Structure formats: C-alpha cells, structure tokens
Amino acid sequence: MSDIKQSNVVAATEVLDDPDQAELVESLNFRDATKYRLAYRGKLYDSKAVIGIAHGLATGTYWGAKDFSGGMSPGHAAHTLQQLGFFIDDGPLFDLTRITIDRTHGRPAPYQYLVLRWAIARARAGAARTARYSDVRQELSDLLRPYAIGQTAPDPAMPWLALRRSNWWDLETPPEASRLTDADVRRLDLKGGLTDELYRRISEQSEFALAATEVLDHLIEEATATAPPSMSGPPRGGPAGLLLTWNPDHWSWTSDYDEADYDNAIATTALGGVVREGWSTRRYRDIKVGDRAFLLKQGDQGRGIVASGVVAGDPEIRPHWNGSGEQQRRVPVDWDVVLGPDQLLPTDILEDELPQQNWRPLGSGITIKPDVLRQLETLWSQHLAGLTWPDSTERKPGSGGQGITIDPLKRKKIEDAAQNRLMSYFADRGWNVVDTRFGSPYDAVATKGPQVLYLEAKGTQSSGDTVFVTRGEVRHARANKGRCVLGIWSSMQFDDNGEIDTTAGTFRILPFEPNDDHLTPTQYVYLLPSGDESTSP
C-alpha cells in the first residue's frame, strides 16, 4: 500500500460520491463496512473501498474486496488511512447517521443533531457532562429556532428526550419513570448530556471532536439544505473578520484563562508571546476557529484598535463580565498583539481610511466586511511598523533571545512556517500528525501506534538561545513529562518577496521538559498586602 498517497485517498472519495462511477465501485464487490470507516469532510466511507479505489488511481490496478484486509493491523486498509493522516471511525460517528429524526411535518427536523453539536461545544469548553433541562432550555430554544420546520418554535424538550434512543446521549430518569413524554422532561427537569465515554473522547481528543462535528454538520445540511451555524472546527473558505469591543470604563481586563491581565498581556505579546482571553460577542453562529479578531477600545480613555489575534475556539457560555450573575457568550481569542492605550490605532483614522465599516458599534462582536478586512490588515501593519518600542522589551533579529516581530503578517508567516516544518518532520517519519494549535496548550499531536507526542513549535529570527513559552505550555509539559517535544527554527529570514526563506536558519528538535532553572520570569503579579495603613498625597 506504499504507493497510495493522500491525494489518491481524496480522489477515491470523489469516485465513491460520483453516481457515474457506480459501475466501477460495484465491480469491486465491497460490502458495507462493519467497523472501520474513513471520516472525511463530514461523510463516512468504507475504509476498504477507499483503499481499493485509491490503489487503482495510484497504480492503475484496482483492488477488490478479496485482495486485502480492512482492519487496523499494520498494512490493512484502516491502518493505512490512519497513517496517511485521516481519521478512522470505529463506530460512534456511524451511530450519528443512524439517529432517527422527526418527520412529522413532512420535512426532516435536525433538532437532535443540533443538540448534539451544542453538547460537543460544551464538552470542548470544559462544561459539565450533563445539565438540567431548565438550565439550558432558553439557550437551546435560541439554537433551534432558526431551524423550525413548523409554524411554532421548536420545543427543546423533544430532542432532549428523543436522543435517549441514541448511543450518544445519557438521560437521567427516575427509576419509576416509564413511557416518558416531552412534558415529563419539563416537569421532572431531567438532566441530560453526552455519555461518559463520548464526553471523555470529545474532551480529550480534538480530532475526534472535529470529525463528529463535521458529520453532524453534513447531516444538518442534508436535512435543511442550509449551512448550520458554526460552533467548532477550522475555518472554511478562509478566515473572516470579527470586531470585538472593550470599554475599560466599565470593565478592567481580567483573564478567563488564568493567563494575564491587560498590562501582562501587553508585556507578553511584546516579547512574542500569545495571550488567550475570552471576549463577549453578540454574533456567534458563524464564528469559526481561525477567524481574525481585532479589539476596538472605547470609552473616555481613548478610542481605537489596541489588539489583534485569531479566534481560538467555539463561543462559550460564561458569567457576564459585569458580575450580575447573568450568562453571556464569550469567544476565546489568542491575542498576538496587545498595545498600550497610547499606541492604539485611532478610531478617527479608521473612519477616514475605511469609512465603509461601522467603527462605533453599540455591542461587541460584529463582522468586519471582507474588503475592509484586507485593507485593515495593511493599515494595522503600517501602524505597528511606525511605533517606537521600549529598549527593555525590544530584541533585534540575530540576538540570543527569541526575536520580536510586531508586524502581524510577518509574525504569522514565521509561526506558520515553524509549525509546518515541525509537523512535516514527524509526518515524514511515519507519524500521524494533527494540528491542534487552536484550543490546546500545544501546537500539534503526533501518534505512531501506542506512542503519543505533543509538539510545540517556535520560530524566531534570532539565534534561538531562548524562546518565549506561556504558562499553559509549561503547565502541560510538566504534566506530560517525556511526551513533549520542542521544535525551534532559529535565524529565520525573509526573501525579497517577503516570504520565508526555507533554506535559511537552523531547525532543532529537543525534549520540552521545562524546569525552574530554565525559566526566566518576565513579569510578576503582585498581590497587595491587606491591613496596611494608607495615606493620600
């Protein structure tokens, strides 16, 4: 099977989807898979059929059902696909396709699929496995309403109860209960959620969570002929722009993720680090992981853009920032540039240069128009290039420490190049490598049989004697000693076209086992002592 490449596998799925190729597929005599299926772009394929056709596309000789085996042993179909980097379902994703949905109104109702997508997003956000119906009823009502197939809004109690017949759902019912109805869900306030095993897999395995979400997306699209609201997964069709707002007159920057407050965020990103923070957003249905985010500062202390980053996860339900006890949707963002209030890109300039965008929104989380996003990236880069940086934080390329690249476009190219080089290093040596840089304290995970390695990539224009690591990265590496690897591409250079010169610099692979002797604190959080006398000037 060594002749088969990833491109042959993708082409094989296209053959299986093409009605005009039915005669070829039937001639190979493949039967329906009993256990292992390839999950690709939300659809499931018999792993043997894929390999048999892929071999024909690669060599001209198509394999039939009797020519090879389809299991997970080395050299078998499912194992080969996994080694090529594809996700193999061993049953749970197929179970999703066997859920019986309601067709009372003559149209398929995707409500159960939507509730499962919601449950997956909760699990990935670290929420409890189960929830009482009354606690989530309104949230589910809002989720289901756009998909109503009748004259009235969908009742979330219906899918909450119906999912108990699937292998994905755990409904906690009283021992004496029998023949439950939707009314019983409301009356008994039944707790529901993913099963223990699937909750664990969704929480711990980002690749499985993504595959499950894509299958559900496809099922929803089939049922409704419309694209579902995005809750997770990588961006499709390129990143969009999200404009978030912050008014320090109402809320001082404090962290959802134990990473940094505003001053620490400025210092951390100035040294080349990334700070994760959740931000309130009124728009959430179409936000995708990898979307570009800009933070617009408002209020009496100056107005303008003070930060840029990328969306790092699905919108989450968190306590409102005002301390009222209410809940709100917050989207996690990895901020790679955070400026001080005296360094912001003023709103006046934004309005003069990009008048087609509303730069004084009433709420946080509005779409940046695609044509504006392209121009804003250029304007932002020019603004950053014109700033003066303190000598205490600036490191020039060629110095010993990890170099600072404030230009977000150049920084992104450096980060992506280092990530791709590290992933390729392990993929070329037979490892299955999955990109996990969004939503995880490591950049990628590499597996080979029972072996698991967590990969952390660092790119720098300096000599790379020191690199910046976050608190989360250190915490994860210490908890997984012996399984974390650091790939450092140092002395990186740009060519005359502004692209990474792949022939320049030095690439090193080394164990990532941070201890206190190898860590230098760049800033501290000082907890003020209580009980001291205070004086006023």
Tab-separated table of C-alpha atoms in Angstrom, residues 131-392:
chain	number	residue	atom	x	y	z
A	131	ALA	CA	-27.125	19.724	32.621
A	132	ARG	CA	-30.607	20.175	33.962
A	133	TYR	CA	-33.109	20.912	31.238
A	134	SER	CA	-34.322	24.108	32.896
A	135	ASP	CA	-30.774	25.497	32.992
A	136	VAL	CA	-30.271	25.219	29.239
A	137	ARG	CA	-33.811	25.419	27.851
A	138	GLN	CA	-33.575	29.039	26.710
A	139	GLU	CA	-30.162	28.543	25.143
A	140	LEU	CA	-31.431	25.528	23.210
A	141	SER	CA	-34.561	27.393	22.164
A	142	ASP	CA	-32.390	30.107	20.636
A	143	LEU	CA	-30.289	27.473	18.899
A	144	LEU	CA	-33.211	25.560	17.385
A	145	ARG	CA	-35.458	28.481	16.420
A	146	PRO	CA	-33.813	29.220	13.018
A	147	TYR	CA	-34.382	25.591	12.033
A	148	ALA	CA	-38.103	25.438	12.790
A	149	ILE	CA	-39.998	23.307	10.259
A	150	GLY	CA	-43.471	24.006	11.694
A	151	GLN	CA	-45.417	27.169	12.386
A	152	THR	CA	-44.259	27.325	16.013
A	153	ALA	CA	-40.810	27.453	17.546
A	154	PRO	CA	-39.228	24.049	18.266
A	155	ASP	CA	-39.620	22.674	21.789
A	156	PRO	CA	-36.138	21.682	23.054
A	157	ALA	CA	-37.728	19.007	25.258
A	158	MET	CA	-38.400	16.970	22.098
A	159	PRO	CA	-34.763	16.313	21.075
A	160	TRP	CA	-33.712	16.240	24.747
A	161	LEU	CA	-35.935	13.194	25.199
A	162	ALA	CA	-35.585	11.626	21.745
A	163	LEU	CA	-31.791	11.428	21.968
A	164	ARG	CA	-32.074	8.850	24.755
A	165	ARG	CA	-32.534	6.261	21.998
A	166	SER	CA	-29.071	7.038	20.580
A	167	ASN	CA	-25.712	5.729	21.770
A	168	TRP	CA	-24.549	9.306	22.307
A	169	TRP	CA	-26.972	10.517	24.949
A	170	ASP	CA	-27.406	9.928	28.659
A	171	LEU	CA	-30.790	10.970	30.099
A	172	GLU	CA	-31.009	10.668	33.869
A	173	THR	CA	-34.515	9.393	34.602
A	174	PRO	CA	-36.156	8.354	37.892
A	175	PRO	CA	-36.208	4.563	38.374
A	176	GLU	CA	-40.012	4.519	38.437
A	177	ALA	CA	-40.354	6.530	35.216
A	178	SER	CA	-41.703	4.792	32.123
A	179	ARG	CA	-43.083	5.928	28.772
A	180	LEU	CA	-41.684	9.416	29.227
A	181	THR	CA	-43.063	12.346	27.242
A	182	ASP	CA	-41.814	15.827	26.385
A	183	ALA	CA	-43.960	17.154	29.226
A	184	ASP	CA	-42.115	14.841	31.636
A	185	VAL	CA	-38.810	16.396	30.589
A	186	ARG	CA	-40.111	19.786	31.666
A	187	ARG	CA	-41.970	18.552	34.757
A	188	LEU	CA	-39.124	16.402	36.113
A	189	ASP	CA	-36.409	18.780	34.889
A	190	LEU	CA	-34.412	15.819	33.586
A	191	LYS	CA	-30.645	16.045	33.329
A	192	GLY	CA	-29.122	15.091	30.002
A	193	GLY	CA	-25.798	15.101	28.219
A	194	LEU	CA	-23.235	13.038	26.377
A	195	THR	CA	-22.442	9.563	27.678
A	196	ASP	CA	-19.394	9.228	29.920
A	197	GLU	CA	-17.250	7.619	27.227
A	198	LEU	CA	-18.146	10.046	24.455
A	199	TYR	CA	-17.798	13.048	26.759
A	200	ARG	CA	-14.276	11.851	27.591
A	201	ARG	CA	-13.348	11.348	23.942
A	202	ILE	CA	-14.767	14.716	22.892
A	203	SER	CA	-12.988	16.493	25.765
A	204	GLU	CA	-9.622	14.837	25.248
A	205	GLN	CA	-9.446	14.141	21.518
A	206	SER	CA	-9.722	17.258	19.373
A	207	GLU	CA	-9.526	15.225	16.158
A	208	PHE	CA	-12.492	13.090	17.216
A	209	ALA	CA	-14.470	16.182	18.258
A	210	LEU	CA	-13.815	17.818	14.889
A	211	ALA	CA	-14.795	14.673	12.955
A	212	ALA	CA	-18.026	14.336	14.958
A	213	THR	CA	-18.894	17.982	14.374
A	214	GLU	CA	-18.284	17.672	10.642
A	215	VAL	CA	-20.543	14.593	10.440
A	216	LEU	CA	-23.278	16.475	12.276
A	217	ASP	CA	-22.764	19.499	10.007
A	218	HIS	CA	-23.274	17.282	6.992
A	219	LEU	CA	-26.397	15.677	8.471
A	220	ILE	CA	-27.859	19.107	9.242
A	221	GLU	CA	-27.091	20.330	5.741
A	222	GLU	CA	-28.793	17.274	4.272
A	223	ALA	CA	-31.835	17.814	6.481
A	224	THR	CA	-32.206	21.530	5.898
A	225	ALA	CA	-30.326	22.262	2.666
A	226	THR	CA	-28.750	25.196	4.531
A	227	ALA	CA	-25.417	25.550	6.244
A	228	PRO	CA	-25.579	25.116	10.037
A	229	PRO	CA	-24.347	27.762	12.464
A	230	SER	CA	-20.651	27.284	13.087
A	231	MET	CA	-19.808	26.100	16.580
A	232	SER	CA	-16.449	24.497	16.035
A	233	GLY	CA	-13.934	23.290	13.546
A	234	PRO	CA	-11.467	25.070	11.301
A	235	PRO	CA	-12.479	27.903	9.007
A	236	ARG	CA	-13.914	27.068	5.600
A	237	GLY	CA	-13.295	29.378	2.686
A	238	GLY	CA	-10.699	31.484	4.511
A	239	PRO	CA	-10.831	33.439	7.756
A	240	ALA	CA	-13.405	36.144	8.341
A	241	GLY	CA	-13.017	39.252	10.487
A	242	LEU	CA	-14.523	39.824	13.923
A	243	LEU	CA	-14.586	43.240	15.618
A	244	LEU	CA	-14.771	42.981	19.402
A	245	THR	CA	-15.040	45.954	21.738
A	246	TRP	CA	-13.661	46.853	25.150
A	247	ASN	CA	-14.559	49.789	27.364
A	248	PRO	CA	-12.151	49.972	30.334
A	249	ASP	CA	-14.500	52.474	31.972
A	250	HIS	CA	-16.846	49.521	32.548
A	251	TRP	CA	-14.514	46.514	32.782
A	252	SER	CA	-10.821	46.159	33.523
A	253	TRP	CA	-9.105	43.395	31.565
A	254	THR	CA	-9.078	40.311	33.794
A	255	SER	CA	-8.490	36.832	32.466
A	256	ASP	CA	-10.908	33.955	31.876
A	257	TYR	CA	-7.960	31.616	31.308
A	258	ASP	CA	-5.501	32.487	34.092
A	259	GLU	CA	-3.133	33.939	31.508
A	260	ALA	CA	-2.749	37.698	32.028
A	261	ASP	CA	-4.429	40.989	32.783
A	262	TYR	CA	-4.099	43.959	30.424
A	263	ASP	CA	-0.606	45.057	31.495
A	264	ASN	CA	0.670	41.481	31.435
A	265	ALA	CA	-0.920	40.969	28.007
A	266	ILE	CA	0.978	43.988	26.663
A	267	ALA	CA	4.285	42.680	28.037
A	268	THR	CA	3.684	39.083	26.970
A	269	THR	CA	2.834	39.895	23.360
A	270	ALA	CA	5.675	42.421	23.136
A	271	LEU	CA	8.033	39.523	23.873
A	272	GLY	CA	6.500	37.435	21.105
A	273	GLY	CA	4.008	35.504	23.208
A	274	VAL	CA	0.290	34.912	22.790
A	275	VAL	CA	-2.380	35.618	25.393
A	276	ARG	CA	-5.708	33.792	25.398
A	277	GLU	CA	-8.742	35.711	26.573
A	278	GLY	CA	-12.479	35.206	26.245
A	279	TRP	CA	-14.425	38.150	24.831
A	280	SER	CA	-18.147	38.845	24.819
A	281	THR	CA	-19.770	38.663	21.421
A	282	ARG	CA	-23.308	39.186	20.241
A	283	ARG	CA	-22.525	37.383	16.982
A	284	TYR	CA	-21.704	33.727	17.486
A	285	ARG	CA	-23.438	31.455	14.978
A	286	ASP	CA	-20.936	31.927	12.159
A	287	ILE	CA	-17.731	32.442	14.139
A	288	LYS	CA	-15.076	29.924	13.109
A	289	VAL	CA	-11.801	28.853	14.656
A	290	GLY	CA	-9.027	30.775	12.890
A	291	ASP	CA	-11.110	33.887	12.147
A	292	ARG	CA	-9.213	37.155	12.509
A	293	ALA	CA	-10.126	39.240	15.562
A	294	PHE	CA	-9.489	42.910	16.292
A	295	LEU	CA	-10.198	44.646	19.598
A	296	LEU	CA	-11.668	48.147	19.451
A	297	LYS	CA	-11.098	50.152	22.634
A	298	GLN	CA	-13.923	52.532	23.541
A	299	GLY	CA	-14.738	54.970	26.347
A	300	ASP	CA	-13.171	58.152	27.655
A	301	GLN	CA	-9.585	56.823	27.777
A	302	GLY	CA	-9.033	56.831	24.025
A	303	ARG	CA	-10.770	55.054	21.130
A	304	GLY	CA	-9.178	52.774	18.566
A	305	ILE	CA	-7.806	49.303	17.885
A	306	VAL	CA	-5.486	48.045	20.618
A	307	ALA	CA	-5.164	44.330	19.859
A	308	SER	CA	-5.267	41.697	17.133
A	309	GLY	CA	-5.395	37.915	17.190
A	310	VAL	CA	-7.261	34.843	15.983
A	311	VAL	CA	-10.331	33.008	17.256
A	312	ALA	CA	-9.057	30.005	19.211
A	313	GLY	CA	-12.238	28.070	19.977
A	314	ASP	CA	-16.003	27.889	19.926
A	315	PRO	CA	-18.110	30.563	21.641
A	316	GLU	CA	-18.671	29.597	25.259
A	317	ILE	CA	-21.319	30.366	27.834
A	318	ARG	CA	-19.641	32.182	30.734
A	319	PRO	CA	-20.683	34.507	33.568
A	320	HIS	CA	-21.277	38.070	32.423
A	321	TRP	CA	-18.272	40.354	32.888
A	322	ASN	CA	-20.375	42.840	34.918
A	323	GLY	CA	-20.742	40.410	37.824
A	324	SER	CA	-24.539	40.364	37.586
A	325	GLY	CA	-24.667	36.586	37.634
A	326	GLU	CA	-26.146	36.513	34.118
A	327	GLN	CA	-24.631	34.365	31.380
A	328	GLN	CA	-23.199	35.588	28.091
A	329	ARG	CA	-21.436	34.143	25.075
A	330	ARG	CA	-17.699	34.690	25.041
A	331	VAL	CA	-15.357	33.702	22.248
A	332	PRO	CA	-11.783	32.674	23.151
A	333	VAL	CA	-9.177	34.673	21.232
A	334	ASP	CA	-5.415	34.194	21.047
A	335	TRP	CA	-4.190	37.797	21.093
A	336	ASP	CA	-0.768	38.103	19.423
A	337	VAL	CA	-0.509	41.906	19.617
A	338	VAL	CA	-1.790	43.990	22.540
A	339	LEU	CA	-0.902	47.680	22.633
A	340	GLY	CA	-0.940	50.255	25.377
A	341	PRO	CA	-3.609	52.990	25.295
A	342	ASP	CA	-1.109	55.494	23.931
A	343	GLN	CA	-0.232	53.209	20.999
A	344	LEU	CA	-3.706	52.430	19.634
A	345	LEU	CA	-4.794	52.900	16.028
A	346	PRO	CA	-7.282	55.768	16.488
A	347	THR	CA	-10.916	55.446	15.515
A	348	ASP	CA	-10.679	58.745	13.642
A	349	ILE	CA	-8.084	57.251	11.294
A	350	LEU	CA	-10.176	54.097	10.852
A	351	GLU	CA	-13.191	56.197	9.883
A	352	ASP	CA	-11.148	58.276	7.433
A	353	GLU	CA	-9.370	55.333	5.791
A	354	LEU	CA	-12.156	52.724	5.953
A	355	PRO	CA	-15.461	54.627	6.037
A	356	GLN	CA	-17.495	51.662	4.765
A	357	GLN	CA	-17.203	49.935	8.182
A	358	ASN	CA	-19.019	50.963	11.374
A	359	TRP	CA	-16.245	51.812	13.856
A	360	ARG	CA	-18.587	52.889	16.661
A	361	PRO	CA	-20.677	49.719	17.215
A	362	LEU	CA	-23.171	49.504	20.061
A	363	GLY	CA	-22.090	45.975	21.009
A	364	SER	CA	-19.117	43.639	20.837
A	365	GLY	CA	-18.827	41.075	18.091
A	366	ILE	CA	-19.719	42.427	14.666
A	367	THR	CA	-18.487	41.272	11.271
A	368	ILE	CA	-15.644	43.116	9.588
A	369	LYS	CA	-16.558	43.327	5.924
A	370	PRO	CA	-14.246	41.168	3.745
A	371	ASP	CA	-12.964	44.065	1.646
A	372	VAL	CA	-12.399	46.108	4.816
A	373	LEU	CA	-10.531	43.228	6.499
A	374	ARG	CA	-7.912	43.145	3.738
A	375	GLN	CA	-7.364	46.887	3.961
A	376	LEU	CA	-7.383	46.823	7.764
A	377	GLU	CA	-4.585	44.238	7.835
A	378	THR	CA	-2.435	46.566	5.749
A	379	LEU	CA	-3.330	49.624	7.824
A	380	TRP	CA	-2.634	47.735	11.067
A	381	SER	CA	0.769	46.524	9.822
A	382	GLN	CA	1.732	50.047	8.813
A	383	HIS	CA	0.621	51.359	12.191
A	384	LEU	CA	2.675	48.769	14.100
A	385	ALA	CA	5.723	49.380	11.932
A	386	GLY	CA	5.610	53.076	12.852
A	387	LEU	CA	5.542	52.530	16.620
A	388	THR	CA	8.537	53.060	18.885
A	389	TRP	CA	9.194	50.184	21.275
A	390	PRO	CA	10.974	50.421	24.633
A	391	ASP	CA	14.574	49.176	24.663
A	392	SER	CA	13.715	46.962	27.648
